[in-house]
Coordinates of C-alpha atoms and ligand atoms in Angstrom, one line a residue:
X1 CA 0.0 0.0 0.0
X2 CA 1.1 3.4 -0.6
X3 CA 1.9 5.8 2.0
X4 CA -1.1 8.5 2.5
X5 CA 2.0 11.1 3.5
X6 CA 2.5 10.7 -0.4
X7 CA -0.9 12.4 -1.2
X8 CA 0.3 15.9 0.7
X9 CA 2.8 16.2 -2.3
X10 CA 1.4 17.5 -5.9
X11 CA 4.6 17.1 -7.3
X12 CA 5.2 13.3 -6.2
X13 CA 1.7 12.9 -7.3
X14 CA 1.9 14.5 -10.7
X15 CA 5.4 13.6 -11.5
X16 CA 4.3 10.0 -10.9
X17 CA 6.8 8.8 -14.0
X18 CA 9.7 9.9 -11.4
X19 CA 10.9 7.6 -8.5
X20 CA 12.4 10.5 -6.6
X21 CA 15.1 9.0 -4.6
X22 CA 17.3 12.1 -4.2
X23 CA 15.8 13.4 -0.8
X24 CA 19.2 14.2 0.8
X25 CA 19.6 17.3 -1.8
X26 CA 16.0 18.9 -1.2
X27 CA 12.6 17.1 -0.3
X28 CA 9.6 18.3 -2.3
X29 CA 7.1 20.4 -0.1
X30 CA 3.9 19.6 0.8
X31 CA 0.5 21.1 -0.4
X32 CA 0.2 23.4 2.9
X33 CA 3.8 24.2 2.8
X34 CA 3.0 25.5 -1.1
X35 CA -0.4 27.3 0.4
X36 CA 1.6 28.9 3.1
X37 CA 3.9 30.6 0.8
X38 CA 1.4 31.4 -1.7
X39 CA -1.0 33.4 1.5
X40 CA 1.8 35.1 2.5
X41 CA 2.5 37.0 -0.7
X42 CA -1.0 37.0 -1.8
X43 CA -2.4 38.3 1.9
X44 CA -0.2 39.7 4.2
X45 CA 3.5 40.6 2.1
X46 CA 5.4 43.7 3.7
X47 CA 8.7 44.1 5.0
X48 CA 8.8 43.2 8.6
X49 CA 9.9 44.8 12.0
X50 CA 9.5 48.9 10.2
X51 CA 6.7 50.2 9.0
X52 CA 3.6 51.1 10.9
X53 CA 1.3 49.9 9.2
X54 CA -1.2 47.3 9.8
X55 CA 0.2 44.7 6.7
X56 CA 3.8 45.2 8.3
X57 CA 2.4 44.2 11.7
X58 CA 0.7 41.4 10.4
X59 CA 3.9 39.9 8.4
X60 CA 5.7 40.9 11.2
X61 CA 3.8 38.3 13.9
X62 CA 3.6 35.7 11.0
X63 CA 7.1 35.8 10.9
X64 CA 7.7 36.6 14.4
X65 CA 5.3 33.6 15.1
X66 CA 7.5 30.9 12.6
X67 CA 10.3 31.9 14.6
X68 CA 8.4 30.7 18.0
X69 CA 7.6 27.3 16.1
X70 CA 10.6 26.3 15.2
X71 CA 12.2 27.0 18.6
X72 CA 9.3 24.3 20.2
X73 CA 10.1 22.5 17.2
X74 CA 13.7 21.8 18.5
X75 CA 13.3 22.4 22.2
X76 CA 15.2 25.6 22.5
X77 CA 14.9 27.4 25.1
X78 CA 13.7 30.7 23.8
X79 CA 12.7 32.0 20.3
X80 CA 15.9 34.4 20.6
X81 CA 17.9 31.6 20.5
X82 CA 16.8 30.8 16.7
X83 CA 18.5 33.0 13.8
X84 CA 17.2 32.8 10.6
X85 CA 19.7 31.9 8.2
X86 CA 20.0 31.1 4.5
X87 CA 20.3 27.1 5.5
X88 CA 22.6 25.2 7.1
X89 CA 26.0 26.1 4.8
X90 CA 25.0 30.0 6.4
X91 CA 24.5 28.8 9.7
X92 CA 28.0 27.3 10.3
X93 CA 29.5 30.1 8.2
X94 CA 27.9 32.2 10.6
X95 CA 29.8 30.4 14.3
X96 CA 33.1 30.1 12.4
X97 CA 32.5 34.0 11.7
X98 CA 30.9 35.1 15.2
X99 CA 32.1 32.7 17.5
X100 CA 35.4 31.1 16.6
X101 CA 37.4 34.6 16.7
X102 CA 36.3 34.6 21.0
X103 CA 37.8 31.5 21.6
X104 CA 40.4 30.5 18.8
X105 CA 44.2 31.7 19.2
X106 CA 47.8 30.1 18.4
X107 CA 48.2 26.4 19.6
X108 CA 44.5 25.5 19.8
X109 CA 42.4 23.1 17.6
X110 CA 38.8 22.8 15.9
X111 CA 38.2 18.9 15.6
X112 CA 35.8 18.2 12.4
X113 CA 35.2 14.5 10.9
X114 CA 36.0 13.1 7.7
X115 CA 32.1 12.2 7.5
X116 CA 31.7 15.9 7.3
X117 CA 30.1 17.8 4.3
X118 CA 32.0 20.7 3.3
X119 CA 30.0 23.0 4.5
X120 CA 31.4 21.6 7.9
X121 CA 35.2 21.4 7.1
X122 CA 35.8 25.0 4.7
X123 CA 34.3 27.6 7.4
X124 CA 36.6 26.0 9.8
X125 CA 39.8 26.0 7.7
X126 CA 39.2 29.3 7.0
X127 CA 39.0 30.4 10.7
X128 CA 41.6 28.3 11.9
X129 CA 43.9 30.1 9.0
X130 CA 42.3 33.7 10.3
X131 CA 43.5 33.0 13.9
X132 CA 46.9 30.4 13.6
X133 CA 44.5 27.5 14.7
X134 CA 44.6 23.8 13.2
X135 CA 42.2 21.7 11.8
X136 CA 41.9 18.1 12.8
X137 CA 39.5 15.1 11.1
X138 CA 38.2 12.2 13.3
X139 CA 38.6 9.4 11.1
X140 CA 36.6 6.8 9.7
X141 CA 36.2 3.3 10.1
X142 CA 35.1 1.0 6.7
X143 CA 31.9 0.5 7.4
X144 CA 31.2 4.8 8.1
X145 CA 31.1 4.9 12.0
X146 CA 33.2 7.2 13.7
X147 CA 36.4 5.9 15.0
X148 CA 35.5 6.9 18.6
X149 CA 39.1 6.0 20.2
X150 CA 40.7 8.3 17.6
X151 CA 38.0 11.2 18.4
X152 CA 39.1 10.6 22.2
X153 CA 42.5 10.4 21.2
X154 CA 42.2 14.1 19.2
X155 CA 40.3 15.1 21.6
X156 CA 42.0 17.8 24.0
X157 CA 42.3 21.0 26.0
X158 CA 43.4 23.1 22.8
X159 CA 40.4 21.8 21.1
X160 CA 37.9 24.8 21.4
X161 CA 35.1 23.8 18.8
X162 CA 33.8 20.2 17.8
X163 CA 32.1 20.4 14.5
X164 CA 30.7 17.3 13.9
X165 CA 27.3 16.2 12.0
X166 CA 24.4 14.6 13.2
X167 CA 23.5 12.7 10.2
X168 CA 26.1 11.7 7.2
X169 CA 24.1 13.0 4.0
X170 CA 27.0 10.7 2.0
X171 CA 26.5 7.4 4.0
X172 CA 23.3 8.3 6.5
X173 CA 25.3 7.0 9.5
X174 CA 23.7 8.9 12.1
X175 CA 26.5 9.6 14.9
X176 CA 26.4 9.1 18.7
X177 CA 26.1 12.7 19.6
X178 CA 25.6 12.0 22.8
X179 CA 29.0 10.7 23.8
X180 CA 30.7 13.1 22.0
X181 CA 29.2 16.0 23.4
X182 CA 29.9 14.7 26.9
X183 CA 33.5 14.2 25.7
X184 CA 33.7 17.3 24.0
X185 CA 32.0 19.0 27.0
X186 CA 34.7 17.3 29.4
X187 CA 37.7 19.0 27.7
X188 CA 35.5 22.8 27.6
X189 CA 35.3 22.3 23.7
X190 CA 31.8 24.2 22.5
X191 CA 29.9 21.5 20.4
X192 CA 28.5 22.9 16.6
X193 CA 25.9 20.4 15.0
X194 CA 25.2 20.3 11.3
X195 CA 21.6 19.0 11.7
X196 CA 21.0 19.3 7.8
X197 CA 20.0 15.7 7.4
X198 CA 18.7 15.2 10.7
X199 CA 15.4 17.7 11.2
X200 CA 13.5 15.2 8.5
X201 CA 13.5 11.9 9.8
X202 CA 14.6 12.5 13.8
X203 CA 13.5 14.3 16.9
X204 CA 16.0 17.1 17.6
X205 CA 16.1 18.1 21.0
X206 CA 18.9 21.1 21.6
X207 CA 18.7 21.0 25.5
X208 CA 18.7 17.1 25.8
X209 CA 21.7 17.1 23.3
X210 CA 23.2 20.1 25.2
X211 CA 24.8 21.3 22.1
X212 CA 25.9 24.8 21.9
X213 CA 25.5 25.1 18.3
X214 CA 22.8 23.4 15.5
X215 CA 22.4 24.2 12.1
X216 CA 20.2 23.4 9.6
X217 CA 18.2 23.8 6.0
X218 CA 14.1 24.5 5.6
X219 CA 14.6 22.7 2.3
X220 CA 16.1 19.0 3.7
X221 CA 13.1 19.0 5.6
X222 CA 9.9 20.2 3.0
X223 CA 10.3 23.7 3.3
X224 CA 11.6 26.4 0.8
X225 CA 14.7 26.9 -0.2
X226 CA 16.9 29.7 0.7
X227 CA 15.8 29.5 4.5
X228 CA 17.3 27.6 7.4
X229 CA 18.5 28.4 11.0
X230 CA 21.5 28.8 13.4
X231 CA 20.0 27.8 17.2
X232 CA 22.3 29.4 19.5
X233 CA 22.6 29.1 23.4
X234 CA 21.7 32.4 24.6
X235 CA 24.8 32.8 26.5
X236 CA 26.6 31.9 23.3
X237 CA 24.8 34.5 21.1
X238 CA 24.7 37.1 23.6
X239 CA 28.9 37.2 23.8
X240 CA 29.0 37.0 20.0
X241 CA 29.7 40.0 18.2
X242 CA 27.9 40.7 14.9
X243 CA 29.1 39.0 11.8
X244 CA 27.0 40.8 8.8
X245 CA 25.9 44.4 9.4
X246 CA 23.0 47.1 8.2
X247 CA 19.7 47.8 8.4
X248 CA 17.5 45.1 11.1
X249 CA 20.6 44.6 13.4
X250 CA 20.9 47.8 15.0
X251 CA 19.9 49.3 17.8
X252 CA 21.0 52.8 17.4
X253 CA 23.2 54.1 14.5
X254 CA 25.8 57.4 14.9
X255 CA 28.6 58.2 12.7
X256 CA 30.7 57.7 15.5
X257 CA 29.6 54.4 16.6
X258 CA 26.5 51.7 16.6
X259 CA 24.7 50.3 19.2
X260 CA 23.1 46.2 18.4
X261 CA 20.0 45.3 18.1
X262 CA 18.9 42.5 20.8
X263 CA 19.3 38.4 20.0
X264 CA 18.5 37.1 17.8
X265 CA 18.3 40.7 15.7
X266 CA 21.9 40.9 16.2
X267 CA 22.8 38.1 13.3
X268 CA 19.9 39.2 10.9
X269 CA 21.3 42.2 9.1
X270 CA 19.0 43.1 6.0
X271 CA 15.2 41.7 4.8
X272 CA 14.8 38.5 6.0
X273 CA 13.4 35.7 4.1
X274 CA 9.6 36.4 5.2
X275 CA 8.3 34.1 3.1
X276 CA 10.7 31.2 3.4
X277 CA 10.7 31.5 7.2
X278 CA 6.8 31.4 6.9
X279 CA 7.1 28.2 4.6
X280 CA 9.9 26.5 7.3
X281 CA 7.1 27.1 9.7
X282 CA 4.5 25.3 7.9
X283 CA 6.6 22.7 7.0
X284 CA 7.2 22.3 11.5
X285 CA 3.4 22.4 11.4
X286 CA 3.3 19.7 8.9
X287 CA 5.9 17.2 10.8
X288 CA 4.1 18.1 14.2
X289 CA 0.1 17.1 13.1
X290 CA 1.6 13.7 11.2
X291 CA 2.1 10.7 12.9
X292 CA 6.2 11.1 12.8
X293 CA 7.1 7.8 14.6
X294 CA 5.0 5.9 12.2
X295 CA 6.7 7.7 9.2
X296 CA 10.4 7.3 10.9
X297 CA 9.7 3.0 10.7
X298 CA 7.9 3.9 6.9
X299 CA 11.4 5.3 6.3
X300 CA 13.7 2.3 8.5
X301 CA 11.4 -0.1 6.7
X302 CA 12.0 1.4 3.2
X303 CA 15.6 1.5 3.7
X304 CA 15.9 -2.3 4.9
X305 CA 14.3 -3.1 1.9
X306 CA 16.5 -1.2 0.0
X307 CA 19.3 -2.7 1.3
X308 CA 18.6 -6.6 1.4
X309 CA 17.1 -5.6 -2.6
X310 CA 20.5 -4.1 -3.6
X311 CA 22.6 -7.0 -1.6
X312 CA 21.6 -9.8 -4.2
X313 CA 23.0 -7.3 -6.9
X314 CA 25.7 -8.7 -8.2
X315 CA 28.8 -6.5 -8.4
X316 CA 27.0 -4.0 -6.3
X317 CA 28.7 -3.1 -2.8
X318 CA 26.7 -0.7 -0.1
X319 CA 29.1 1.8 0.8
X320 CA 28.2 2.8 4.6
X321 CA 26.7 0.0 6.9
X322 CA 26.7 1.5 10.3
X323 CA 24.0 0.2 12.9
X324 CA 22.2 3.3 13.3
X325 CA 21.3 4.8 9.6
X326 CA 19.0 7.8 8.7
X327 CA 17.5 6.5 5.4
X328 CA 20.4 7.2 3.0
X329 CA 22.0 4.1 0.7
X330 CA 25.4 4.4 -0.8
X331 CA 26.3 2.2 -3.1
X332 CA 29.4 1.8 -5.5
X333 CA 29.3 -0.8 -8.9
X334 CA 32.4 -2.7 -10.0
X335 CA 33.8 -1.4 -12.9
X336 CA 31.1 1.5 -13.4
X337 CA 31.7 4.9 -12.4
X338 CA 28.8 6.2 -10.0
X339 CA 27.7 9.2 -12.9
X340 CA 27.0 6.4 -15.5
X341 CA 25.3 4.5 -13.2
X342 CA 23.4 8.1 -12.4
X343 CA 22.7 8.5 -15.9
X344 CA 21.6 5.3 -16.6
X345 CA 19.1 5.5 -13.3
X346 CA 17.5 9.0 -15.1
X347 CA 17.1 7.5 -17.9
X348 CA 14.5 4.5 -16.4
X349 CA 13.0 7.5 -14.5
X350 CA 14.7 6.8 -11.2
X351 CA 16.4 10.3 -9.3
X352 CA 19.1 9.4 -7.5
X353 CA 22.3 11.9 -6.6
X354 CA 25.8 10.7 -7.5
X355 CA 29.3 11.6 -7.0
X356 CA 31.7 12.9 -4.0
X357 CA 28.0 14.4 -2.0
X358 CA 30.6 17.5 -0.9
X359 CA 32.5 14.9 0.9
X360 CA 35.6 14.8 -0.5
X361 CA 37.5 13.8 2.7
X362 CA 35.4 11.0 3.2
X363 CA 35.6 9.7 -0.6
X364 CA 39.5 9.9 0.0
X365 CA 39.3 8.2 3.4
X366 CA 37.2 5.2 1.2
X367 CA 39.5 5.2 -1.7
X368 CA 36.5 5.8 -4.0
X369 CA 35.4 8.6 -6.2
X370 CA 32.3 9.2 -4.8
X371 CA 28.8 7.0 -4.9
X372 CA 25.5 6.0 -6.2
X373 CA 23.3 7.6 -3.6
X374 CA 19.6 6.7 -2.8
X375 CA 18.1 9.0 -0.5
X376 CA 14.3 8.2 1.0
X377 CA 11.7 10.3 2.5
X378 CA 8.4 9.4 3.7
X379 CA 6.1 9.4 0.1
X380 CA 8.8 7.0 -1.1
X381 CA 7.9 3.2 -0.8
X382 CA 8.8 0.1 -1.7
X383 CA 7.7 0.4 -5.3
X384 CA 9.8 3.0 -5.3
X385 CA 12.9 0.8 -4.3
X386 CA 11.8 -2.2 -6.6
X387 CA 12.3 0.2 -9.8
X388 CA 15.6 1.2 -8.5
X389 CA 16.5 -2.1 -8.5
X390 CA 15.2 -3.2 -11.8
X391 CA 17.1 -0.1 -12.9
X392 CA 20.4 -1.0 -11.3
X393 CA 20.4 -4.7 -12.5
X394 CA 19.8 -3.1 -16.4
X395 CA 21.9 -0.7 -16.2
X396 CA 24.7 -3.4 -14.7
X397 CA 24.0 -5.1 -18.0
X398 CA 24.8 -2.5 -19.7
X399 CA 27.5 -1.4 -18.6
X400 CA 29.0 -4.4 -19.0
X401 CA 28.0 -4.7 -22.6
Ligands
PLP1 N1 25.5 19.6 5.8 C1 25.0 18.5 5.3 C2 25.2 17.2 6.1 C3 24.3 18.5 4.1 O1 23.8 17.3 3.6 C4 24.1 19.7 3.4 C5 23.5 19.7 2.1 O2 23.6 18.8 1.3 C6 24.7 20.8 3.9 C7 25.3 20.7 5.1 C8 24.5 22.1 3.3 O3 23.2 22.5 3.3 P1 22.7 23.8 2.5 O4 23.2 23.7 1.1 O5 21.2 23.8 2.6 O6 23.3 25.0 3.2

């Protein structure tokens, strides 16, 4: 039977010759995520936070009121402690900017992974080249865990910042925050999450993780794009100075010198993305009224499917086979390089992502030059996964051919 989640997406139901299998890039939006956007600039568009006027108050608590939902949505604390950002990439951009110049100097250390994207590796190279700090990766074992005795072994009292993802959006291995925010917390080391593939398929709880930092994107998890968030601990925020400037984050402006505006203000300097944030709101609204735990063992019970159907593949090997997965297969093809694969997938009608997934470290670390990636989402289904596989096996034909 199909899933009824599938029915809240016109485009999975129009573009029904698609298997869409490339959820890790961007999930398609549902219905009231679409109607959302659309109200917005059809009832209530003005700029926000300025002009008094009654539209301008309106868009103003609508976006004021997103804000609010996605804080519950994650647990934080307070809405101040959620920045609207451009997605996940701006969010990290945003500590490395704001954050790491407090606590990075000579001699210290920000510890990433080589599971990281690159969106999780750059901004720290860059600040650890701003302030004479180095960069070191936790490896990876074969099978895309962690090495967790070479993350304690890296671990120590110069690290100041632990960068590490939730979720691997090249191998889905979903990591075991929890011990390595105590071990990070133990050495005084503040802890930044990339949450990008995480916010669609998992609770996210900020204060049970105790993470100082998470980032993520509206458009991983069926919002717009060009919208995402930085959550903050207030403490955190509040001793950061601003990274962009102008109009919104100011409190007072002289010639001589400017006052701030208040958190989370402070980090939103220009027009915000009304609209978007509006849409990441209805897409929280959307996760909150479904039943999510029945769609998280729809998704654990697509992927085990997909998984003992690609194992009887001959010449196929699953590339990633940690315990604990988010719904993300990897897989590699002897003698086929993962784009011709890729192209022979489109072709049958079957979206799939290949390539390094901006993980180059990792693809180094695993000798290979990147993947065949299959990414699920809750419309997918096992249909879905039994025309991937048809797909792979003719496309193994002819490749061989
Ligand atoms: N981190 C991870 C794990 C991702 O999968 C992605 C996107 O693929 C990003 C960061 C970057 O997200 P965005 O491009 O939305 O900023």
């Amino acid at each position: 039977m199909k899933p009824h989640w599938r029915d809240d997406f016109p485009l999975i139901v129009e573009r029904g010759d698609v298997a869409y299998l490339d959820n890790a890039a961007t999930t398609q939006k549902p219905q009231r995520v679409l109607e959302a956007v659309r109200d917005y600039y059809r009832c209530t568009n003005a700029n926000v936070h300025r002009a008094a006027h009654r539209l301008s108050d309106d868009a103003t608590r609508a976006f004021e009121a997103a804000r609010q939902t996605v804080a519950q949505r994650i647990n934080a604390r307070t809405a101040k402690e959620v920045v609207w950002t451009r997605g996940t990439t701006e969010a990290i951009n945003l500590v490395a900017a704001a954050y790491a110049p407090l606590v990075l100097g000579e001699g210290d250390e920000v510890l990433v992974t080589e599971l990281e994207h690159h969106s999780n590796i750059v901004p720290w190279q860059l600040a650890c080249a701003r302030y004479g700090a180095t960069l070191r990766a936790v490896s990876v074992l074969p099978s895309g865990e962690l090495d967790m005795a070479d993350f304690q072994a890296k671990l120590r009292e110069h690290t100041k910042i632990v960068a590490v993802g939730h979720v691997s959006n090249a191998l889905g291995t979903v990591n075991d925050l929890e011990t390595i925010i105590a071990l990070a917390k133990a050495v005084g080391a503040a802890v930044v999450v990339d949450g990008a593939q995480a916010m669609a398929h998992f609770d996210v709880d900020v204060q049970a993780l105790g993470c100082d930092f998470y980032a993520f994107s509206g458009h991983k998890m069926y919002a717009p794009t060009g919208i995402g968030a930085l959550y903050g601990r207030e403490e955190m925020l509040q001793a950061m100075p601003p990274w962009q400037t102008g109009g919104e984050m100011i409190e007072r402006v002289r010639i001589e010198a400017t006052t701030y505006a208040a958190l989370p203000f402070k980090f939103e300097a220009g027009t915000p993305n009304i609209a978007g944030a509006i849409g990441l709101a209805a897409a929280v609204d959307y996760l909150n009224d479904i039943d999510f735990a029945a769609a998280q063992v729809h998704e654990a019970d697509v992927l085990a499917y997909a998984t003992a159907s690609l194992q009887q593949v001959e010449g196929l090997s699953i590339v990633g086979t940690a315990p604990h997965k988010g719904p993300v297969l990897s897989f590699v093809m002897d003698d086929a390089h993962p784009h011709d694969v890729g192209t022979l997938l489109d072709q049958q009608g079957v979206a799939v992502r290949t390539g390094h997934h901006c993980a180059m470290p990792l693809m180094d670390r695993l000798g290979i030059p990147g993947t065949v990636r299959a990414s699920f989402s809750l419309y997918n289904d096992r249909d879905d996964v039994n025309r991937m596989v048809a797909a792979v096996r003719k496309a193994g034909t002819m490749l061989v051919a």
